[in-house]
């Protein structure tokens, strides 16, 4: 069962809302502008939903328009206000100088302000209202600037942190000014009493899909007497304020949600939601010692938690939760390799580590207790899994002893860790400053002896020695190692049954060869990209491991480089369901490889291909160790990689294919897109 904890992004559609939408599509499908009976029925439905919305929002007067969602509502409100400001100016009135918006506002607000300000040629100054550490607007700042403002935009509750704005405080700060006021009510709908008419709010946009209605339906409240300019002109629907035939299935569904809100049957009250959140918060703190919450719970929606775990990136946590079939989101936009810090948390002045590693958990007000029970159980499992992987600095429990080669990549730069479980020794090659803490944590947790920290080039060698001394606690005596970290006076560094030797490269750079009883299985080549430069030091299948891998090759070999000279195919290595079925029929000896990290693998099931196949779990970070085994397979045996989204498995398939195994494939779209069980029986 999927545990969906990303309700602030969107929600599933409530059963009664689905039924209402279906009825509006199949039976009562009329156009509310038609004068015949079918149309009249549709109009009656629309009027009834609008009346309900007025009750729920506390807005007996003013306009309440149906439109496509909050982004359209925000555009309409901003256009209306700015058009009126332009008119006031050309009429000789005093012109305001500022357009203000809360620093943690949804992007739709500042972008709309800038867009319409430029398009209407107003050239007003667009300024962010600062927020405090608690995420709330700086009211003193607002009081000072509001007299010069034409429009002030503040959200009712924040989508990332759940922080609830002090609307009465804002209203007081605006008292006596002529500024128009827009309140983005998206995250408050169904969770907070808004009392629109009791406050001097001029515009308030809402979105159906944040509260169990479908996407594509929203509401805009416009106070009686507030300036209005239609965004869409046309057939004159919605009293000519918003043209275009109404989205009747969306309106019907929204009506069912509002009805559920009014009857109180489907939605939990604030105390129950608060108790749910408390349970989740306690479970998270137990599972991830050191975890901090990024917003004060007493000022936040009872359905939202935003947290960070020291030393654990939000990307890693999201992958971990996703593996346990729990959906949450980054408090920030995560690109494939690096999380962007959250601008919301930055605006609150939180430390960099918190802004870059935040995770948002949010649930809807229709959540049942059994769902929270299951969520808590999965959070416990996730904590256990991370603990066993030596990844949480607050946990020093011994994990399964690590063995072999692990690769870390930071924006194309590679760092390697070679470990030997039997002798409990390891060596690090080309440590990156971004990884020092994580490597230190890993070495401490494993309890291994760090035999050496080696550099292949001198770019940051001095810095590395310092870092290692301070962070890793390495006993590096001054003069005991050379500038690149090699221990003085020794010819080789031993790691169990393997040993490293040095090869000098031009300009003071060094490469390191790794030997075992049978030859040189790998070499850390540093910045030298020309594999042929190693022709005399290594054999045809030695994995040549670079200090940078911008094109995600993982490794080169002399054999693969020679073959590349005769041409390499760039065709996709992805298999869709039909191709996979055909491949399974032709090759029952297919090898299925899970390239997710161990903390993800522990939490989830293998895909069911419908027929028994050989399987192997090799995280992408440990791919290099497994490559020789796959390269030694008969050429016709397919190796099929899979992961969560298809990205990591595609990298693995390309790498193996480039090294010479023609039958290297990845599962297109990853587990996320595959039906479970896959049901691929021939
Ligand atoms: N405002 C807030 C606070 C939101 O959370 C969102 C959606 O993420 C929007 C506006 C935009 O809403 P819509 O998706 O309906 O355009």
XYZ file of C-alpha atoms in Angstrom, residues 54-642:
589
model
C -19.648 31.030 0.274
C -20.630 29.335 3.540
C -17.393 27.428 3.925
C -15.241 30.490 3.157
C -17.331 32.914 5.190
C -17.957 35.045 2.099
C -21.662 35.884 1.811
C -20.933 38.928 -0.373
C -18.567 39.757 -3.183
C -17.790 37.597 -6.207
C -16.874 33.946 -6.011
C -15.676 32.769 -9.421
C -14.983 29.273 -10.647
C -11.736 29.096 -12.574
C -8.968 26.607 -13.338
C -6.962 26.820 -10.129
C -4.946 29.072 -7.871
C -2.423 30.148 -10.494
C -5.250 31.553 -12.615
C -6.847 33.097 -9.531
C -3.551 34.788 -8.651
C -3.156 36.148 -12.216
C -6.702 37.489 -12.185
C -6.260 39.172 -8.813
C -2.887 40.689 -9.721
C -4.106 41.864 -13.130
C -7.206 43.408 -11.535
C -5.223 45.264 -8.887
C -2.459 46.447 -11.201
C -4.865 47.545 -13.910
C -6.691 49.635 -11.317
C -3.379 51.126 -10.112
C -2.538 52.129 -13.662
C -5.958 53.721 -14.084
C -5.582 55.663 -10.830
C -2.267 57.015 -12.018
C -3.486 58.124 -15.454
C -6.458 59.752 -13.702
C -4.022 61.985 -11.820
C -4.320 60.161 -8.442
C -1.272 59.596 -6.250
C 0.505 56.565 -7.428
C 1.815 53.910 -5.056
C 5.445 52.881 -5.518
C 5.529 49.302 -4.215
C 4.095 45.855 -4.845
C 4.715 43.661 -1.784
C 4.654 39.899 -1.369
C 5.667 37.577 1.459
C 9.199 36.208 1.022
C 7.889 32.624 1.376
C 4.995 33.034 -1.082
C 4.390 30.378 -3.765
C 6.341 31.327 -6.931
C 3.078 32.028 -8.752
C 2.730 35.256 -6.737
C 6.057 37.073 -7.308
C 6.146 35.834 -10.907
C 2.625 37.171 -11.569
C 3.533 40.495 -9.950
C 6.634 40.875 -12.104
C 4.841 39.715 -15.251
C 1.852 42.063 -15.040
C 3.929 44.940 -13.678
C 6.100 44.729 -16.805
C 3.253 44.025 -19.225
C 1.137 46.918 -18.000
C 4.180 49.210 -17.998
C 3.689 50.165 -14.336
C 7.317 49.880 -13.375
C 6.539 49.638 -9.653
C 9.139 48.232 -7.280
C 8.377 44.605 -6.389
C 9.611 43.871 -2.862
C 9.552 40.753 -0.654
C 8.197 41.214 2.874
C 10.839 39.589 5.117
C 9.816 36.758 7.412
C 11.227 35.874 10.809
C 12.824 32.626 11.954
C 9.295 31.359 12.663
C 8.272 31.907 9.025
C 5.848 34.714 9.862
C 5.819 38.118 8.168
C 7.795 40.948 9.727
C 4.846 43.159 10.653
C 6.996 46.151 11.648
C 8.551 46.100 8.181
C 5.096 45.791 6.629
C 3.713 48.703 8.680
C 6.586 50.853 7.472
C 6.190 49.985 3.782
C 2.433 49.462 3.420
C 1.559 53.187 3.051
C 3.543 53.245 -0.234
C 2.166 49.893 -1.498
C -0.450 49.399 -4.221
C -0.918 45.668 -3.615
C 0.133 43.395 -0.757
C 0.150 39.606 -1.252
C 0.397 37.254 1.728
C -0.459 33.572 1.901
C -2.749 32.187 4.600
C -0.494 29.159 5.207
C 2.777 28.119 3.639
C 2.949 25.063 1.383
C 6.479 23.988 2.445
C 6.382 24.578 6.185
C 2.670 24.856 6.954
C 3.373 28.124 8.840
C 0.094 29.987 9.337
C 0.233 33.727 8.686
C -1.006 36.193 11.275
C -3.796 37.554 9.047
C -5.220 39.776 11.786
C -1.756 41.236 12.381
C -1.342 41.865 8.658
C -4.795 43.468 8.484
C -3.783 45.774 11.340
C -0.538 46.677 9.567
C -2.526 47.596 6.445
C -5.169 49.596 8.332
C -5.405 53.158 7.109
C -3.531 52.432 3.860
C -5.047 52.240 0.364
C -3.144 49.041 -0.492
C -5.195 46.221 -1.992
C -4.681 42.861 -0.253
C -4.532 39.384 -1.777
C -4.454 36.328 0.489
C -3.442 33.037 -1.164
C -5.802 30.657 0.625
C -4.699 27.445 -1.140
C -3.195 25.614 1.817
C -5.777 26.908 4.284
C -8.894 25.578 2.561
C -10.520 22.964 4.769
C -7.848 23.366 7.444
C -8.378 26.891 8.823
C -11.447 29.080 9.253
C -10.799 31.974 6.870
C -13.711 34.356 7.597
C -13.035 36.211 4.356
C -15.801 38.770 4.780
C -14.732 39.635 8.339
C -11.354 40.751 7.117
C -10.566 43.412 4.563
C -9.181 40.834 2.135
C -9.739 41.990 -1.484
C -8.788 38.796 -3.346
C -8.391 35.174 -2.233
C -7.518 32.365 -4.688
C -8.132 28.647 -3.898
C -7.309 25.389 -5.617
C -9.484 22.247 -5.645
C -6.708 19.687 -6.051
C -5.145 20.548 -2.693
C -8.322 19.372 -0.966
C -9.512 16.149 -2.624
C -11.089 17.727 -5.736
C -9.585 17.128 -9.199
C -6.929 19.288 -10.814
C -8.229 22.102 -13.005
C -10.851 23.582 -10.696
C -10.365 26.540 -8.380
C -12.081 29.528 -6.838
C -11.360 33.227 -6.647
C -13.028 35.409 -4.027
C -13.218 39.115 -4.920
C -14.459 41.527 -2.244
C -17.438 43.628 -3.149
C -16.122 46.877 -4.594
C -12.578 45.601 -5.187
C -11.278 46.464 -8.682
C -11.730 43.693 -11.236
C -10.440 43.080 -14.753
C -11.255 39.781 -16.481
C -8.301 37.673 -17.513
C -10.408 35.799 -20.069
C -12.927 37.533 -22.325
C -15.369 35.617 -24.487
C -18.835 34.147 -24.091
C -19.613 36.062 -20.916
C -19.778 33.161 -18.455
C -19.453 33.868 -14.723
C -21.193 37.214 -15.211
C -18.576 38.127 -17.858
C -15.897 38.045 -15.160
C -14.377 34.807 -16.426
C -15.402 33.586 -19.868
C -15.208 30.001 -21.045
C -17.645 27.150 -20.493
C -17.432 26.111 -16.862
C -15.599 22.939 -15.805
C -18.785 21.276 -14.596
C -17.271 17.947 -13.533
C -14.673 19.853 -11.498
C -17.337 22.094 -9.980
C -19.491 19.075 -9.087
C -16.501 17.355 -7.457
C -15.549 20.509 -5.559
C -19.151 20.719 -4.408
C -18.939 17.186 -2.989
C -15.759 18.093 -1.106
C -17.355 21.256 0.305
C -20.405 19.206 1.312
C -18.114 16.767 3.124
C -16.457 19.698 4.883
C -19.826 20.995 5.991
C -21.196 17.674 7.226
C -17.961 16.926 9.083
C -18.130 13.177 8.333
C -15.088 12.750 6.097
C -12.725 15.286 7.637
C -10.967 15.051 10.975
C -11.102 17.934 13.431
C -8.045 20.031 14.300
C -7.341 18.163 17.571
C -7.305 14.784 15.803
C -5.036 16.088 13.046
C -2.735 17.588 15.657
C -2.554 14.226 17.444
C -1.692 12.501 14.141
C 1.077 14.982 13.499
C 2.415 14.538 17.022
C 2.648 10.768 16.527
C 4.451 11.185 13.203
C 6.824 13.757 14.717
C 7.726 11.460 17.623
C 8.241 8.511 15.307
C 10.501 10.569 13.039
C 12.589 11.729 15.985
C 12.984 8.176 17.230
C 13.875 6.818 13.786
C 16.331 9.606 12.909
C 18.140 10.814 16.039
C 19.305 14.390 15.610
C 16.331 15.261 13.363
C 15.166 18.873 13.661
C 11.849 20.448 12.680
C 12.172 23.520 10.505
C 9.037 25.379 11.601
C 7.384 25.856 14.973
C 4.562 23.267 15.181
C 2.363 25.579 17.259
C 2.333 28.099 14.372
C 1.862 25.538 11.588
C -0.987 23.663 9.967
C -1.569 20.441 11.933
C -1.118 18.509 8.669
C 2.440 19.564 7.790
C 5.917 18.720 9.115
C 9.116 20.052 7.593
C 12.322 18.463 8.917
C 16.031 17.940 8.290
C 18.399 15.201 9.438
C 22.015 16.322 9.993
C 24.432 14.800 7.489
C 21.654 13.152 5.444
C 20.588 14.891 2.237
C 16.918 15.338 1.400
C 17.566 13.415 -1.817
C 18.761 10.400 0.155
C 15.823 10.570 2.573
C 13.327 10.862 -0.272
C 14.831 7.812 -2.001
C 14.705 5.938 1.296
C 11.048 6.826 1.943
C 10.113 6.124 -1.661
C 11.643 2.648 -1.394
C 9.296 2.045 1.550
C 6.424 3.216 -0.679
C 6.122 6.501 1.210
C 5.821 9.632 -0.855
C 7.131 12.896 0.563
C 8.802 15.799 -1.126
C 11.942 17.855 -0.763
C 11.479 21.116 1.030
C 13.266 22.270 -2.071
C 13.505 21.453 -5.741
C 15.843 18.483 -6.107
C 17.784 18.050 -9.285
C 19.134 14.609 -10.087
C 22.482 15.168 -8.412
C 22.192 18.073 -6.013
C 19.370 19.533 -3.959
C 18.696 23.223 -4.411
C 18.300 24.902 -1.053
C 14.697 25.786 -0.182
C 14.082 29.516 -0.717
C 11.360 29.346 1.938
C 13.743 28.066 4.611
C 16.461 30.451 3.386
C 14.034 33.360 3.818
C 13.469 32.152 7.396
C 17.230 32.412 7.958
C 17.770 28.718 8.723
C 21.343 27.347 8.494
C 22.501 26.093 5.104
C 22.456 22.418 6.073
C 18.794 22.667 7.056
C 17.778 24.528 3.885
C 19.566 21.980 1.696
C 18.352 18.822 3.389
C 14.721 19.580 4.200
C 11.906 17.099 3.702
C 8.217 17.986 3.756
C 5.640 15.542 5.079
C 2.006 16.567 4.608
C -1.282 14.709 4.898
C -4.842 15.715 4.134
C -7.599 16.357 6.666
C -9.482 13.240 5.528
C -6.653 10.971 6.755
C -7.665 7.911 8.833
C -5.934 6.694 12.001
C -4.942 3.363 10.385
C -3.045 5.261 7.707
C -1.038 7.108 10.365
C -0.321 3.748 12.099
C 1.100 2.371 8.863
C 3.073 5.565 8.172
C 4.648 5.325 11.655
C 5.590 1.671 11.085
C 7.260 2.523 7.770
C 9.130 5.474 9.305
C 10.498 3.000 11.887
C 11.618 0.640 9.090
C 13.311 3.504 7.263
C 15.199 4.530 10.398
C 16.386 0.928 10.866
C 17.519 0.714 7.271
C 19.522 3.923 7.453
C 21.075 2.816 10.744
C 22.351 -0.377 9.142
C 23.922 1.653 6.340
C 26.173 3.817 8.535
C 24.608 6.943 7.046
C 23.165 8.745 10.029
C 25.935 10.498 11.980
C 23.875 10.354 15.161
C 23.947 6.544 15.037
C 27.139 4.671 15.669
C 25.833 1.145 15.498
C 28.080 -1.211 13.562
C 26.740 -2.022 10.129
C 27.511 -5.111 8.069
C 31.252 -4.902 7.325
C 31.840 -3.182 4.002
C 33.873 -4.871 1.305
C 35.252 -3.751 -2.039
C 35.131 -0.545 -4.004
C 32.595 2.248 -3.509
C 32.391 5.280 -5.767
C 30.990 8.700 -4.802
C 30.327 11.394 -7.393
C 29.818 15.105 -6.761
C 29.042 17.073 -9.922
C 31.230 14.839 -12.083
C 34.173 14.608 -9.624
C 34.827 11.063 -8.351
C 36.018 9.823 -4.992
C 36.753 6.143 -4.296
C 36.786 4.079 -1.139
C 38.443 0.655 -1.246
C 37.647 -1.520 1.767
C 38.647 -4.958 3.008
C 36.361 -6.551 5.574
C 38.788 -9.289 6.722
C 41.562 -6.877 7.729
C 39.136 -3.998 8.505
C 41.265 -1.593 6.479
C 40.363 0.917 3.803
C 41.874 3.576 1.590
C 40.243 6.723 0.201
C 41.284 8.097 -3.183
C 40.567 11.712 -4.171
C 38.367 12.758 -1.232
C 36.093 15.686 -2.030
C 35.442 18.397 0.569
C 31.661 17.848 0.212
C 32.121 14.195 1.231
C 34.544 14.503 4.105
C 31.882 14.379 6.788
C 30.121 11.417 5.201
C 33.384 9.500 4.715
C 34.416 10.199 8.295
C 31.048 8.961 9.485
C 31.402 5.834 7.386
C 34.933 5.021 8.618
C 33.963 5.593 12.261
C 30.786 3.544 11.943
C 32.579 0.646 10.238
C 35.397 0.790 12.743
C 37.967 0.380 9.942
C 41.560 1.569 9.950
C 42.158 4.186 7.299
C 45.418 3.079 5.688
C 45.815 6.213 3.539
C 43.978 9.159 1.991
C 45.434 9.566 -1.468
C 45.241 12.272 -4.119
C 45.919 11.676 -7.796
C 46.641 15.364 -8.396
C 47.840 18.251 -6.277
C 44.938 20.648 -6.762
C 43.690 20.504 -3.175
C 46.234 18.264 -1.515
C 47.136 20.614 1.355
C 43.484 21.211 2.136
C 42.812 17.513 2.149
C 45.526 16.774 4.702
C 43.991 19.366 7.001
C 40.489 18.081 6.441
C 41.526 14.547 7.143
C 43.322 15.533 10.279
C 40.443 17.501 11.707
C 37.441 15.620 10.411
C 38.534 12.049 9.978
C 40.780 12.069 12.996
C 43.521 10.484 10.901
C 46.856 10.191 12.661
C 48.715 12.009 9.888
C 52.018 13.123 11.367
C 53.653 16.130 9.675
C 56.070 14.629 7.203
C 54.614 11.141 7.534
C 52.937 11.343 4.142
C 53.904 13.156 0.964
C 51.980 16.029 -0.620
C 49.500 13.602 -2.223
C 48.962 11.550 0.920
C 51.294 8.611 0.197
C 52.934 7.282 3.402
C 56.665 8.151 3.399
C 59.188 5.385 2.909
C 56.837 2.630 1.697
C 56.522 1.132 -1.771
C 52.998 -0.165 -1.369
C 49.840 0.366 0.693
C 48.170 -2.904 1.624
C 44.401 -3.393 1.858
C 43.804 -7.063 2.719
C 44.789 -9.238 -0.203
C 45.205 -6.214 -2.469
C 47.914 -3.568 -2.551
C 48.393 -0.180 -4.172
C 51.477 1.114 -5.966
C 52.178 4.514 -7.576
C 52.834 5.516 -11.178
C 54.095 9.055 -11.781
C 52.242 11.135 -14.356
C 53.301 14.416 -15.982
C 53.052 17.688 -13.984
C 53.442 16.043 -10.578
C 50.254 13.984 -10.872
C 50.131 10.343 -9.778
C 48.056 7.293 -10.672
C 47.586 4.357 -8.333
C 47.524 0.740 -9.488
C 45.600 -1.812 -7.423
C 47.167 -5.279 -7.515
C 45.894 -8.674 -6.447
C 47.337 -12.155 -6.778
C 46.294 -12.339 -10.425
C 47.242 -8.920 -11.820
C 45.989 -5.320 -11.818
C 42.178 -5.364 -11.621
C 41.883 -1.582 -11.362
C 43.798 1.682 -11.480
C 42.931 5.149 -10.203
C 44.070 7.163 -13.189
C 43.420 10.678 -11.905
C 42.964 13.391 -14.489
C 44.531 11.404 -17.317
C 41.696 10.549 -19.695
C 43.841 8.853 -22.327
C 43.549 5.158 -21.471
C 46.375 4.311 -23.843
C 48.790 6.194 -21.562
C 48.513 3.145 -19.257
C 49.176 0.584 -21.961
C 52.436 -0.583 -20.392
C 51.252 -0.644 -16.764
C 47.913 -2.459 -16.927
C 46.254 -5.308 -18.769
C 43.428 -5.234 -21.323
C 40.631 -5.562 -18.751
C 41.983 -3.391 -15.919
C 39.265 -0.928 -14.901
C 40.689 2.565 -15.409
C 38.958 4.831 -12.896
C 39.129 8.584 -13.508
C 39.078 11.558 -11.107
C 36.259 13.062 -13.213
C 33.465 11.205 -14.989
C 31.298 13.879 -16.578
C 29.925 11.552 -19.247
C 29.055 8.783 -16.752
C 31.322 6.132 -18.203
C 32.285 4.745 -14.783
C 35.400 3.079 -16.181
C 37.409 2.495 -19.302
C 39.498 -0.518 -20.219
C 42.150 -0.819 -22.887
C 39.908 -3.402 -24.544
C 36.857 -1.097 -24.582
C 38.926 1.824 -25.873
C 40.285 -0.246 -28.714
C 36.778 -1.455 -29.573
C 35.458 2.132 -29.376
C 37.867 3.077 -32.093
C 35.804 0.788 -34.340
C 32.513 2.447 -33.327
C 30.104 2.228 -30.368
C 26.348 2.262 -30.747
C 24.501 5.119 -28.999
C 21.121 3.362 -29.142
C 18.856 3.427 -26.069
C 19.492 0.671 -23.563
C 15.960 0.857 -22.135
C 13.481 -1.996 -22.322
C 9.726 -1.460 -22.283
C 7.256 -4.143 -21.216
C 6.824 -5.755 -24.648
C 10.543 -5.907 -25.349
C 11.111 -7.365 -21.896
C 8.542 -10.092 -22.473
C 10.226 -11.026 -25.745
C 13.637 -10.999 -24.094
C 12.482 -13.230 -21.234
C 11.134 -15.758 -23.723
C 14.395 -15.799 -25.689
C 16.689 -15.597 -22.637
C 15.354 -17.262 -19.484
C 18.960 -16.947 -18.201
C 18.524 -13.156 -17.900
C 20.214 -11.586 -14.844
C 18.110 -8.977 -13.015
C 20.178 -6.403 -11.073
C 18.827 -3.964 -8.468
C 21.100 -0.879 -8.535
C 19.388 0.995 -5.718
C 21.385 1.673 -2.564
C 21.260 -0.961 0.222
C 19.071 1.215 2.467
C 16.468 1.248 -0.342
C 16.898 -2.415 -1.255
C 16.197 -3.454 2.326
C 12.835 -1.748 2.271
C 11.245 -2.986 -0.908
C 10.381 -6.033 -2.923
C 11.908 -7.343 -6.117
C 9.799 -6.803 -9.214
C 7.886 -9.947 -10.125
C 8.757 -10.755 -13.731
C 6.279 -13.627 -13.753
C 9.043 -16.169 -14.349
C 11.947 -17.071 -12.071
C 15.173 -15.258 -13.014
C 18.595 -14.904 -11.459
C 18.926 -11.756 -9.350
C 21.726 -9.648 -7.923
C 21.728 -6.557 -5.683
C 24.521 -4.147 -6.654
C 24.087 -0.498 -5.659
C 25.230 1.995 -8.261
C 27.921 3.182 -5.843
C 29.338 -0.359 -5.900
C 28.899 -0.976 -9.629
C 32.627 -0.965 -10.386
C 33.219 -4.073 -8.301
C 30.602 -6.032 -10.209
C 31.563 -4.938 -13.737
C 34.282 -7.577 -14.292
C 31.837 -10.392 -13.396
C 29.256 -9.162 -15.898
C 31.910 -8.648 -18.571
C 32.906 -12.297 -18.099
C 29.340 -13.536 -18.781
C 28.602 -15.233 -22.114
C 27.915 -12.350 -24.535
C 24.316 -13.424 -25.190
C 23.208 -13.327 -21.486
C 21.156 -10.168 -20.887
C 21.872 -8.102 -17.776
C 18.788 -6.055 -16.899
C 19.265 -3.224 -14.381
C 16.419 -1.594 -12.504
